[in-house]
XYZ file of C-alpha atoms in Angstrom:
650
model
C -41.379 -5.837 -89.483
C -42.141 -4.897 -93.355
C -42.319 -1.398 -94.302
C -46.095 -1.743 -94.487
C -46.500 -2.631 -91.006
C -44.081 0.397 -90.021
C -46.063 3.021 -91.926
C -49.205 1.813 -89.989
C -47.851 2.272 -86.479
C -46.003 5.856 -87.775
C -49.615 6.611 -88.886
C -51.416 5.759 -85.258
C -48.173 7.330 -83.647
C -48.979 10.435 -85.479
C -53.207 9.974 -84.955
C -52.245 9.891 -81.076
C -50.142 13.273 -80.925
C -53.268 14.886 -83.280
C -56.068 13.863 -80.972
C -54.218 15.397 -78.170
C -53.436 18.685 -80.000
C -57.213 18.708 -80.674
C -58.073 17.863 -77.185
C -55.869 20.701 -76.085
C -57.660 23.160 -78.282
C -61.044 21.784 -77.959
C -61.689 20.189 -74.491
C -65.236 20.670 -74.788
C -65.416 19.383 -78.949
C -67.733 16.620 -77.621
C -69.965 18.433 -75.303
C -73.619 19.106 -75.948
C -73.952 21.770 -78.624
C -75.083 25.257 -78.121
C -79.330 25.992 -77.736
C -80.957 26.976 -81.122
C -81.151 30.838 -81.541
C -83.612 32.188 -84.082
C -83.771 33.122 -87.940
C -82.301 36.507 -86.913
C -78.821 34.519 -86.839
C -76.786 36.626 -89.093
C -75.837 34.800 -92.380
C -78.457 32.965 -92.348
C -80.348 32.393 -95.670
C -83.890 31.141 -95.556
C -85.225 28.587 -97.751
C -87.792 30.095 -100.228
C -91.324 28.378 -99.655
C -91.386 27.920 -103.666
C -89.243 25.978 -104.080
C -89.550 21.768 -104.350
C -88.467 19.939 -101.521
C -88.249 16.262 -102.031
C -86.404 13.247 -100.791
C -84.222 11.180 -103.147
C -81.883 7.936 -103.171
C -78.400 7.799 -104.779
C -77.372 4.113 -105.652
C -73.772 5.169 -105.942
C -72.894 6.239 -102.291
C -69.248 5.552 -101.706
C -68.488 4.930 -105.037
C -64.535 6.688 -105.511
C -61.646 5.985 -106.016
C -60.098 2.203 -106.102
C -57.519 1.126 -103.250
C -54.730 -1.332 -102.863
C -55.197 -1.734 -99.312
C -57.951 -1.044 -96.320
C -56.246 -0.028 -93.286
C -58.223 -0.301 -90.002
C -57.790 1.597 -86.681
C -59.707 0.542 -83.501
C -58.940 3.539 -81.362
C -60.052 2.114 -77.660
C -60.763 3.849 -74.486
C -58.254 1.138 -73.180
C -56.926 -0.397 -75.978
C -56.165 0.156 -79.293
C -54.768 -1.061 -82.613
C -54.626 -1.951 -86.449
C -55.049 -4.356 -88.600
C -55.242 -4.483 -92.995
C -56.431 -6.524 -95.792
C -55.430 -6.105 -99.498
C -58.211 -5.400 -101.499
C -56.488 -8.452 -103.813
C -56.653 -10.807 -100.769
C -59.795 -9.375 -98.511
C -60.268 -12.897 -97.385
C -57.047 -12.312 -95.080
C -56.779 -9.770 -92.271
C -53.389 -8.912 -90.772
C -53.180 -7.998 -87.577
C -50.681 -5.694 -85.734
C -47.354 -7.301 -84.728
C -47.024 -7.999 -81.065
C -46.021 -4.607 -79.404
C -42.560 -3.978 -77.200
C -43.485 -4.264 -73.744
C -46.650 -5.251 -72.018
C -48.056 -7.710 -69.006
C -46.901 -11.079 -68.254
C -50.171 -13.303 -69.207
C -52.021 -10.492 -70.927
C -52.829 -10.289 -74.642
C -50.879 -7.452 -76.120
C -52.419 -7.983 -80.068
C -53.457 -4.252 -79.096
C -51.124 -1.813 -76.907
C -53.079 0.650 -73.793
C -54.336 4.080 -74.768
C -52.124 5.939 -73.331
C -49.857 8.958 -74.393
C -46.578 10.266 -72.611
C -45.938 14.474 -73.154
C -42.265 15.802 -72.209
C -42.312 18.544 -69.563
C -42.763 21.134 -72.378
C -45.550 19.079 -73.641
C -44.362 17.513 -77.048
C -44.962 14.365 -77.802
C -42.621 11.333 -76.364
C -44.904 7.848 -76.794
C -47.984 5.793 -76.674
C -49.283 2.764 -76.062
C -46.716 0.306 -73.911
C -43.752 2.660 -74.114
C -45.260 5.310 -73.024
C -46.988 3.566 -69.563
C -43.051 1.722 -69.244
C -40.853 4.835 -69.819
C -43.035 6.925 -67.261
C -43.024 3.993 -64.840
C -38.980 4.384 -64.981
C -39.293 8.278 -64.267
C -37.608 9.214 -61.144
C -40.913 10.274 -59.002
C -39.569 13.955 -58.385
C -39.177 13.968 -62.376
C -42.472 12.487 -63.360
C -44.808 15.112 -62.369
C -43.673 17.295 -64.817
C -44.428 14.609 -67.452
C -48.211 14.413 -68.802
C -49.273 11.067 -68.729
C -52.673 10.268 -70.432
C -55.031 7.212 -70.484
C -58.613 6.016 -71.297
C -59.059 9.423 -72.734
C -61.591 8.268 -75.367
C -64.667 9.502 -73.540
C -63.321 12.801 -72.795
C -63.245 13.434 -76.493
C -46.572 10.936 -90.693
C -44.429 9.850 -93.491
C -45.741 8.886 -96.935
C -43.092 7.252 -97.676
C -43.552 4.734 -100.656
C -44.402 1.040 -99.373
C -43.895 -2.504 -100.541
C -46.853 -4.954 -99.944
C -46.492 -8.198 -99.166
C -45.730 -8.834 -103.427
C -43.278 -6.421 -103.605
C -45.570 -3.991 -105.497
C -45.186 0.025 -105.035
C -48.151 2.051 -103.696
C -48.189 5.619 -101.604
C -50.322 6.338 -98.965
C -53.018 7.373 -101.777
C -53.445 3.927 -101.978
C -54.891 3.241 -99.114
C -58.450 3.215 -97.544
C -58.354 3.900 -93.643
C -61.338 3.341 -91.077
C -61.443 4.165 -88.076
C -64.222 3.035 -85.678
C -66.251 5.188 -82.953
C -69.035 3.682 -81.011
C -72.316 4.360 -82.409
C -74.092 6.582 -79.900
C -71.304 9.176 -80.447
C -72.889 12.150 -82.236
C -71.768 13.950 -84.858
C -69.322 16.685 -83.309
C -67.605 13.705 -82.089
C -67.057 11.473 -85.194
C -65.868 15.200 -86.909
C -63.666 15.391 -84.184
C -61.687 11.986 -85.014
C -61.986 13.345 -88.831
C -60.024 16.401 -88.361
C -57.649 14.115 -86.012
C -56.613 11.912 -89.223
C -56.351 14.916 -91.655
C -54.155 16.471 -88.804
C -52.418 13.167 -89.109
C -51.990 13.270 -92.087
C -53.136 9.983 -92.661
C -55.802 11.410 -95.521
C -55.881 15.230 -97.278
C -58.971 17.120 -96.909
C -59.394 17.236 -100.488
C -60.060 13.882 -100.840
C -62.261 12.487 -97.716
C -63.285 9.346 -99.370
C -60.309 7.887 -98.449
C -61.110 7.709 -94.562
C -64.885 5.957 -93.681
C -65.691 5.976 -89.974
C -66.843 2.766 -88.882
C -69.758 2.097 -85.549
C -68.420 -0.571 -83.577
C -71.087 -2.499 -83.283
C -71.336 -2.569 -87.155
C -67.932 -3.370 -87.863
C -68.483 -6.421 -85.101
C -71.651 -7.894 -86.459
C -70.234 -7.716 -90.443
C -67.426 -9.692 -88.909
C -69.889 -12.267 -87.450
C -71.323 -12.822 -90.142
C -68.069 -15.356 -91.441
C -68.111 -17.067 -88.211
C -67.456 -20.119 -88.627
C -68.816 -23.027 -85.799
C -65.170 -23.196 -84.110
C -64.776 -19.718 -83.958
C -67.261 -18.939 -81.259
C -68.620 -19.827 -78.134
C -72.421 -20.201 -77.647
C -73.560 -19.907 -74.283
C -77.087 -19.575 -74.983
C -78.553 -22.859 -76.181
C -79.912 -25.662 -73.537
C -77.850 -28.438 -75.483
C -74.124 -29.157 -75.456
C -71.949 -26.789 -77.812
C -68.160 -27.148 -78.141
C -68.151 -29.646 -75.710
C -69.639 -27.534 -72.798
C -73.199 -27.682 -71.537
C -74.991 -24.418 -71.163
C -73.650 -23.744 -67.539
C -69.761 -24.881 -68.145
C -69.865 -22.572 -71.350
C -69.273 -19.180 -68.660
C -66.324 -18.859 -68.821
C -64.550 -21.852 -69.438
C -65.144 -21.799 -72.966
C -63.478 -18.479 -73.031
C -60.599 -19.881 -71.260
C -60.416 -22.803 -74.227
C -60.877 -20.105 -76.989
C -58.099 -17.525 -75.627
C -55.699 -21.131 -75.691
C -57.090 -21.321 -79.052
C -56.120 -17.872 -80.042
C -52.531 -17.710 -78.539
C -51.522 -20.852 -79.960
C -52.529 -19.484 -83.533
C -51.252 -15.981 -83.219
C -47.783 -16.181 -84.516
C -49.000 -15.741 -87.855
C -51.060 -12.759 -87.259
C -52.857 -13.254 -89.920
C -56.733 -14.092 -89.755
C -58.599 -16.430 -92.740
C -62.575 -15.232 -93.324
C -65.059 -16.795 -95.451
C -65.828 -15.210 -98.302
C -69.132 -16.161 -98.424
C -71.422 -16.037 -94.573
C -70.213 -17.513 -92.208
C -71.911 -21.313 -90.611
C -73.399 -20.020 -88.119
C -75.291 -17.029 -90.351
C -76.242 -19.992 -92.691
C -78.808 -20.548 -90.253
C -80.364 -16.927 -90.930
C -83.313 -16.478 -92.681
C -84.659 -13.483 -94.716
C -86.229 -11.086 -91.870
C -84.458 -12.316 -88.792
C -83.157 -10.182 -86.194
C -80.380 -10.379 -83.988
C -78.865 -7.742 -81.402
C -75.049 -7.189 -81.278
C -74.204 -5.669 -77.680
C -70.239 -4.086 -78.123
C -68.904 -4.010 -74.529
C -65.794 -2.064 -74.465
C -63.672 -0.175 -72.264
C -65.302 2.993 -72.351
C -68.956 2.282 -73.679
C -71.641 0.023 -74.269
C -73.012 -0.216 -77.532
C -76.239 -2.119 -78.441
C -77.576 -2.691 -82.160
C -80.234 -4.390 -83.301
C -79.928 -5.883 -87.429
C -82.047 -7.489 -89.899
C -80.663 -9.842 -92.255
C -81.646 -9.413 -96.141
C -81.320 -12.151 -98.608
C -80.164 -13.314 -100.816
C -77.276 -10.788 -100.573
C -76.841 -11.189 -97.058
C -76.706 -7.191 -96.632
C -78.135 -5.658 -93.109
C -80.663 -3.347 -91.961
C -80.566 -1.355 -88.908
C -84.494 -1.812 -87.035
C -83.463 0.563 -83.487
C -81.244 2.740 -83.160
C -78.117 2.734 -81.606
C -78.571 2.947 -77.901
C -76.122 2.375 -74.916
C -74.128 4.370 -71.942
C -70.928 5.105 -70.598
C -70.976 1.213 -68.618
C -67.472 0.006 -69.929
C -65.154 -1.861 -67.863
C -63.496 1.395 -66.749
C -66.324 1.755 -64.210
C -64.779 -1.399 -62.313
C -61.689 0.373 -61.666
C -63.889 3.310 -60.595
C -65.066 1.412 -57.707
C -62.124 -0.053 -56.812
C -60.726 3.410 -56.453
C -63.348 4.317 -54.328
C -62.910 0.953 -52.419
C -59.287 2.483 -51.900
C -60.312 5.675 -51.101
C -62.891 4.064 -48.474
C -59.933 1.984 -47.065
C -56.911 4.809 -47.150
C -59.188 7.980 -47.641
C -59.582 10.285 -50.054
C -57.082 12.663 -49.113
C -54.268 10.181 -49.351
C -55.831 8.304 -52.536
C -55.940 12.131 -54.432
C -51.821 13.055 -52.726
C -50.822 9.696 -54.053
C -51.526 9.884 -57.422
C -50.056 13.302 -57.461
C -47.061 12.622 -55.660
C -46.326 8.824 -56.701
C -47.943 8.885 -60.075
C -46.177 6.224 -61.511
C -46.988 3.616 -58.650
C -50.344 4.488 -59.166
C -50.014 3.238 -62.730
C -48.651 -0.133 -61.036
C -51.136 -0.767 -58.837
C -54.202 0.218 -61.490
C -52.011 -2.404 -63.507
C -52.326 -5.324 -60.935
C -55.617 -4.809 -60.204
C -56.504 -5.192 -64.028
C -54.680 -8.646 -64.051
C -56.613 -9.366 -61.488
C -59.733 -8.289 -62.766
C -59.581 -10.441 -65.463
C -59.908 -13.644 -62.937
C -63.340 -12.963 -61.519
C -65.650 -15.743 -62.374
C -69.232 -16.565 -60.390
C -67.838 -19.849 -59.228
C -64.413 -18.745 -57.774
C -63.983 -19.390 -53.905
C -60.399 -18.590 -53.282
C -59.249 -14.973 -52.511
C -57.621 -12.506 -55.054
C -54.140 -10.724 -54.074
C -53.595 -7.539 -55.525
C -49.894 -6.399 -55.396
C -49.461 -3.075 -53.501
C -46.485 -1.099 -54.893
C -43.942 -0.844 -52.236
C -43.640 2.981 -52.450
C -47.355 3.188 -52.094
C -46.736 1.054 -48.389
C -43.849 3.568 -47.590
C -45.861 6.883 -48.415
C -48.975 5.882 -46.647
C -47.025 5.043 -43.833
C -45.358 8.609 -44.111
C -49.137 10.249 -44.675
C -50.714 8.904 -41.540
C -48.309 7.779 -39.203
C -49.228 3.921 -39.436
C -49.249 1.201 -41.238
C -51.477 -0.167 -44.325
C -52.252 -2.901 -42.373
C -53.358 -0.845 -39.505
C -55.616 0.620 -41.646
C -57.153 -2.157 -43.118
C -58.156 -3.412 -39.353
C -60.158 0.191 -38.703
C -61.775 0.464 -41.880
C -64.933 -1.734 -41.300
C -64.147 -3.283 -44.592
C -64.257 -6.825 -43.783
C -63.676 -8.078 -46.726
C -60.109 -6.972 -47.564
C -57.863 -8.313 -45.799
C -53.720 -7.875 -45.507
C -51.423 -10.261 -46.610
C -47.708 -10.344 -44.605
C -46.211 -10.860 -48.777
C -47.932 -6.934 -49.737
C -50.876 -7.724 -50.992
C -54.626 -6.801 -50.413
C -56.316 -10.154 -50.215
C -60.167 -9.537 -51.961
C -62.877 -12.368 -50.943
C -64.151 -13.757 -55.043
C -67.552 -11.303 -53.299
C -65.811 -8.573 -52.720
C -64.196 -8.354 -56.221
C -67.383 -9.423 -57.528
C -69.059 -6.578 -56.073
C -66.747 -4.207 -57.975
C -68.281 -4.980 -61.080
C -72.013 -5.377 -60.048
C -72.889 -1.447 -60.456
C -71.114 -1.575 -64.868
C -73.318 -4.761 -64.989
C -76.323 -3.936 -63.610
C -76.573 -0.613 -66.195
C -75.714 -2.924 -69.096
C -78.322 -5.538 -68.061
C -80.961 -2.683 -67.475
C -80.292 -1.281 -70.880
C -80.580 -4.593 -72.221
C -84.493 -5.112 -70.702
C -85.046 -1.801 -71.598
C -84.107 -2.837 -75.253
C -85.897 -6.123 -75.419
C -89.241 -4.625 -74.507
C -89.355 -1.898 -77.861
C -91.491 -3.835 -80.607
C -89.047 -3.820 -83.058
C -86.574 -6.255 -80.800
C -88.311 -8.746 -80.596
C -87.945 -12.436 -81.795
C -84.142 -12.096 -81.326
C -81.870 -15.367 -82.640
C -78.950 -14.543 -81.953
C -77.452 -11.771 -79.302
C -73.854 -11.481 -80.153
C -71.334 -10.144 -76.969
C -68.368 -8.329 -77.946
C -65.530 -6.406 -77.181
C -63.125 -6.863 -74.400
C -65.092 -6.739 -71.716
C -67.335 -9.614 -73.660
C -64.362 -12.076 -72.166
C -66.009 -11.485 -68.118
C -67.682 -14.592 -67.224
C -69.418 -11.967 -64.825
C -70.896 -9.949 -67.541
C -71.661 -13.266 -69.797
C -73.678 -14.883 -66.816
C -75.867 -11.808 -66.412
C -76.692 -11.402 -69.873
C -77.516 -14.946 -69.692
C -79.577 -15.053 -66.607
C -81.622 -11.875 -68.060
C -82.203 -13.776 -71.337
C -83.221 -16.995 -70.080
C -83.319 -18.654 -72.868
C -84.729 -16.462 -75.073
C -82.102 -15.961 -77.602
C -78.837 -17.535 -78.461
C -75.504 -15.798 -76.925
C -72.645 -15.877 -79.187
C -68.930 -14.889 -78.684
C -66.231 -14.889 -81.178
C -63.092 -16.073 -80.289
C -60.463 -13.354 -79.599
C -63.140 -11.136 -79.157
C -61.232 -8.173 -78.374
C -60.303 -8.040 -81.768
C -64.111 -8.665 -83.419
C -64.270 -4.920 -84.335
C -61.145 -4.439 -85.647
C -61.210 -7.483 -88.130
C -64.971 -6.442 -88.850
C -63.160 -2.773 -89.432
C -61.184 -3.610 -92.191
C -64.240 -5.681 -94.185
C -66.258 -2.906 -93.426
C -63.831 -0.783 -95.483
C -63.721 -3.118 -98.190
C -67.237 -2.819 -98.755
C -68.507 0.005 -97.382
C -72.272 -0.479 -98.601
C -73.155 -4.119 -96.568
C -75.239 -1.938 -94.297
C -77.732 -0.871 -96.197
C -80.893 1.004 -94.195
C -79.635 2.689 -90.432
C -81.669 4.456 -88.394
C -81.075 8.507 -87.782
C -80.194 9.071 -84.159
C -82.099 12.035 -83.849
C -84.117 14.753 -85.805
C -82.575 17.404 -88.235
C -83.811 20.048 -90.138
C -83.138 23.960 -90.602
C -85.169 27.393 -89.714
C -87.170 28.351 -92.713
C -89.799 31.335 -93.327
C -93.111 30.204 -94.269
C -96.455 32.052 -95.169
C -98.387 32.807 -92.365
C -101.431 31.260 -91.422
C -103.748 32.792 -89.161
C -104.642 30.297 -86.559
C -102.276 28.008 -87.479
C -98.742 29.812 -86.612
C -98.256 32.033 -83.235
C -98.879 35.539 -83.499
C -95.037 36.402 -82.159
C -93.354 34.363 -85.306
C -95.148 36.856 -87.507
C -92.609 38.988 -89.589
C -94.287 41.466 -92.267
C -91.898 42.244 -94.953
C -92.623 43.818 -98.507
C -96.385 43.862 -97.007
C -96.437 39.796 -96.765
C -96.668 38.229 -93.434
C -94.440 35.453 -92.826
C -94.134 33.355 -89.715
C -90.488 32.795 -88.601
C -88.306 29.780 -87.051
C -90.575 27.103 -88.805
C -88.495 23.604 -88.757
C -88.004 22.267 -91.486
C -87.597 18.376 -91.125
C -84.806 16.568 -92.963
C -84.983 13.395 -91.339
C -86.743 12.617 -87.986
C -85.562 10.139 -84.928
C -85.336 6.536 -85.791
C -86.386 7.264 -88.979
C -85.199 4.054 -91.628
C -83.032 5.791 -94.088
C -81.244 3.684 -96.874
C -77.621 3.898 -97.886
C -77.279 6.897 -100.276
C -80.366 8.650 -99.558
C -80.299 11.919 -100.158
C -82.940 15.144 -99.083
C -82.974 17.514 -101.372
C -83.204 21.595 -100.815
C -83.029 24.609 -103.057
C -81.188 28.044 -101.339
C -80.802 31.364 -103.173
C -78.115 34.107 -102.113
C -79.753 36.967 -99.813
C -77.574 39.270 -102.796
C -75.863 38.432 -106.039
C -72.602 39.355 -104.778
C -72.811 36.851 -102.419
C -70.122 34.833 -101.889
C -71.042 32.174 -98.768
C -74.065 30.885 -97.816
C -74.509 29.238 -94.536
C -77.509 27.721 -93.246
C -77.610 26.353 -89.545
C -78.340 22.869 -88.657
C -80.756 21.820 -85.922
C -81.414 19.023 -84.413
C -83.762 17.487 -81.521
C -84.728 13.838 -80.023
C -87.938 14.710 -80.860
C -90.092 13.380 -83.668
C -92.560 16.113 -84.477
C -90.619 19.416 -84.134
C -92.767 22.941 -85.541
C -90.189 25.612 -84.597
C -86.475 25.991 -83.826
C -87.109 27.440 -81.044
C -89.446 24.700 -78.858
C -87.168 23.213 -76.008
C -84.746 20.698 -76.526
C -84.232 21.917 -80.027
C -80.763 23.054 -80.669
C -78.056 23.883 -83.175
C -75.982 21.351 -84.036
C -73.635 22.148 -87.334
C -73.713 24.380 -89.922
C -74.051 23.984 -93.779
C -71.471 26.071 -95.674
C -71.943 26.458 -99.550
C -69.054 28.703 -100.922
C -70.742 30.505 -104.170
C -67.179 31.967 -105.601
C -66.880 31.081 -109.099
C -70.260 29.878 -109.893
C -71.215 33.936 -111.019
C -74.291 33.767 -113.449
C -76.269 36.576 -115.285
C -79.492 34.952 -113.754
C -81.281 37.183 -111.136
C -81.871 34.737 -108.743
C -79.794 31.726 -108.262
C -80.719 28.615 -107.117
C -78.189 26.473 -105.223
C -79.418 23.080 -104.942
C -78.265 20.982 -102.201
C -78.092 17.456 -101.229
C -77.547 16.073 -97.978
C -76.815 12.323 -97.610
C -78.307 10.529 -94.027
C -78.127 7.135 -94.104
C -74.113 6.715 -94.084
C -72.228 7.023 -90.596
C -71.810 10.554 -91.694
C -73.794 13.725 -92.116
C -72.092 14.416 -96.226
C -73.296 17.213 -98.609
C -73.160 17.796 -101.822
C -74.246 21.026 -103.879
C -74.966 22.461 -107.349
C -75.209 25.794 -108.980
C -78.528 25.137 -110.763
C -78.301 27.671 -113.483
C -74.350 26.817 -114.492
C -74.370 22.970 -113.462
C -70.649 24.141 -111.781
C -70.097 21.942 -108.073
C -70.629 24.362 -105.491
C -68.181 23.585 -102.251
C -70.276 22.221 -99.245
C -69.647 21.600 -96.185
C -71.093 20.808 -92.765
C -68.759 21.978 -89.748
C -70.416 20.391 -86.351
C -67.795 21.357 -83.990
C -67.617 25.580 -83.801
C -71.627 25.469 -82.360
């Protein structure tokens, strides 16, 4: 393993243990912020009504600092990984080597989300050393060790290194990116931020050097260099890749993960560096919808291609759920609960916790073989000790059980095994895909999705010929369905050219509105009589909203809004300004319902001291990157005023 390769997995090592100190501190970090309160908020400085307000466009977002190398980090509710490029070489991505450990049969190019905590709660492992160590505990042992997976939703050294031509770089060299789904709000992409400065992986003085990447944009920039034998279409009515329209589920996935394995020795994956085959058959305007189907999440986007560049523009945006595959091994908990009962289900994980890890580890293995035309039965392994202590809990035997509990479609097997009819597995995953499939249909009937070419499937759970039939049935025909080979790895690879060149993605769509509380004049007639405030003998009305960008507005790459503040005194040192946001388009005061705070700006004033009376700070705030950034100026003294937006303490 070269010393470049070791620094990455020290850096993800290190990411791990800082997400959980984070967690630890801030369980609720990703929770729905805090109602709006009014202008009375202390600290709060009004914008003055005379001064310009206007909207601008800077053509040199992300411009900084040059890098050797792009290091990407797909941080998975189930799953995660790395992989680079040299910004010398950006037509190859390396992928992470193959990790210790892991499942006979299963790809391990990524290693489980999971983190192991000694009894005193420091941090021992991740990822397949963690789930294998804690699986060797001694049972009476193991429950004082913390053992942590798909923990997603509930959210180092610098030592010199040697690329692959010998050459000498430090960690200042490098450009990281790590990807979040895209209907994660803003508290929650902070939230990973503060996890890699934590890290260490970037310093907070320089935050250029980490870009957060939406999954489903970092998967369709990758499938745009798609080549014709790098996918599988399963959504035209003639042949493709040798398989007719109804032979394509799943068996061409079968053919592509051959593909894959036989190729991945070299870990190392070639892209065009110019689009792909397939988007040669793009033209300018058309659309296409790129639905990420992870672990945790579902992620749907919807892209316009623009020529002759080839860059993308966002036309809806980003929508999904919580319908990853982890909802699958929700109901075959509750399967197990309906089976065993609850009681015993909730003792056994306490009291056998490593078993339970076994069995949730068959059952995935198993998972991974339902198809729509299997007939013959699934076994699941059940962990001897989980045999023993149920037989200790009740008094009789699993397969005693089995016979009362009405489920006739389990069945007991003399070698320990459950034995699931291809139905009743198949029934296990018809909840996840019946959301997914909703969400689609509710997708395809907004305007702006329609005439779809191409619907792109990705992500890990993209590989169920389950999930791929229903998408396919719901389409009928109306769009092509494309899946890349390896496609567990499509947003990682699409990562890494993502942080090459940050600025493909050129217009997105703002999630929701945002604006601040302002005092206006006020108008008889026009404003309520209890926002009135009378001050100095002028009436002013009170908790106006004033709109910085409103929901699913288009706003372009570097597009700034632009807002004047003056300190409350001139010994004022801080200025902060509170952020609010709504899903509503038209929003008149902070204080109408479902209005609420959601960050605060911070502009620290020390140093910029002028003779003028009143100062102007002027402020720009940048919308249309995957972050909320902000950027100020002392008007009078053309000095950089610090700003910053904090959307975590609301």
């Amino acid at each position: 393993m070269n010393t470049f390769a070791r620094h990455s997995i020290c850096c993800l090592l290190l990411f791990y243990h800082s997400l959980y100190l984070l967690l630890s501190v801030s369980s609720d970090a990703m929770a729905t912020p805090s109602p709006a309160k009014s202008m009375g908020d202390p600290g709060i400085t009004p914008l003055s009504p005379s001064h310009i307000q206007q909207n601008d466009t800077d053509s040199n977002a992300h411009t900084g600092p040059s890098f050797i190398v792009v290091v990407a980090i797909d941080f998975g509710t189930t799953s995660s990984g790395y992989a680079y490029a040299f910004t010398k070489e950006p037509e190859c991505i390396h992928t992470m080597r193959r990790w210790e450990g892991g499942d006979p049969g299963v790809s391990n190019q990524k290693t489980p989300t999971t983190i192991l905590l000694t009894p005193d709660r420091k941090f021992h492992s991740f990822g397949y050393a963690a789930r294998d160590f804690y699986h060797d505990l001694d049972p009476t042992e193991s429950k004082h060790w913390l053992y942590l997976e798909k923990f997603k939703m509930k959210l180092h050294t610098t030592a010199e290194l040697s690329d692959q031509a010998g050459a000498e770089f430090d960690n200042a060299d490098i450009r990281w990116v790590i990807t979040v789904p895209a209907i994660w709000k803003m508290p929650a992409k902070q939230f990973m931020r503060e996890a890699a400065y934590k890290a260490g992986l970037v310093p907070r003085d320089n935050p250029e050097q980490l870009i957060i990447a939406l999954e489903p944009e970092a998967a369709s920039i990758y499938c745009r260099k798609l080549r014709l034998h790098q996918m599988i279409d399963i959504g035209t009515k003639t042949n493709q890749n040798g398989f007719s329209p109804t032979e394509n589920v799943g068996a061409g996935m079968i053919q592509a993960k051959e593909h894959v394995r036989s190729k991945r020795q070299s870990r190392t994956f070639l892209v065009e560096n110019v689009i792909g085959e397939l988007w040669s058959e793009l033209e300018e305007g058309d659309r296409y919808v790129v639905v990420d189907c992870g672990g945790g999440t579902v992620d749907l986007t919807v892209h316009q291609i623009r020529l002759p560049e080839g860059h993308l523009k966002e036309l809806y945006k980003a929508s999904g759920g919580p319908y990853g595959s982890i909802g699958i091994d929700y109901e075959f908990e509750k399967l197990l609960c309906k089976i065993f009962g609850p009681d015993f289900i909730d003792q056994f994980k306490v009291k056998r916790p490593a078993a339970w890890v076994d069995l949730m580890i068959a059952f995935e293995s198993r998972k991974r073989a339902a198809a729509p035309d299997r007939t013959n039965p699934l076994n699941i392994n059940l962990p001897f000790s989980f045999i023993d202590y149920y037989k200790k809990f009740r008094g009789h035997s699993v397969e005693h059980a089995l016979r009362k509990s009405n489920v006739d479609f389990v069945k007991w097997s003399s070698q320990g095994m459950l034995r699931m009819n291809p139905d009743a597995m198949n029934a296990l995953f018809k909840p996840t895909i019946d959301h997914i499939i909703q969400h689609l249909t509710d997708l395809f009937e907004k305007p702006e999705v329609s005439d779809i070419k191409f619907l792109f499937l990705v992500g890990g759970f993209a590989e169920s010929p389950l999930l791929q039939q229903a998408v396919q049935n719901m389409l009928q025909g109306r769009s092509r369905i494309i899946i890349p080979h390896d496609v567990g790895l499509t947003i990682l690879k699409g990562a890494v050219l993502f942080g090459l060149d940050p600025s493909i993605i050129k217009v997105r769509r703002s999630p929701l509105t945002y604006g601040v509380g302002v005092l206006n004049r006020y108008v008889e007639g026009k404003h309520p009589p209890d926002k009135m405030l009378v001050k100095d003998g002028t009436r002013w009305c009170t908790d106006v909203f004033d709109t910085f960008i409103t929901c699913d507005q288009s706003v372009a790459l570097g597009e700034t809004v632009k807002r004047s503040y003056t300190p409350a005194k001139p010994s004022q040192q801080v200025i902060v300004i509170h952020i609010y946001c709504s899903e509503k388009e038209g929003v008149g005061f902070i204080s109408e319902l479902g209005v609420r705070k959601c960050g605060t700006l911070r502009l620290d004033v020390t140093g910029t001291e002028s003779t003028v009376v009143r100062r102007e700070i002027q402020t720009l705030m940048q919308f249309g990157d995957t972050e909320i950034r902000a950027m100020a100026v002392d008007v009078a003294t053309s000095r950089t005023v610090k700003a910053s937006i904090d959307f975590l303490s609301q």
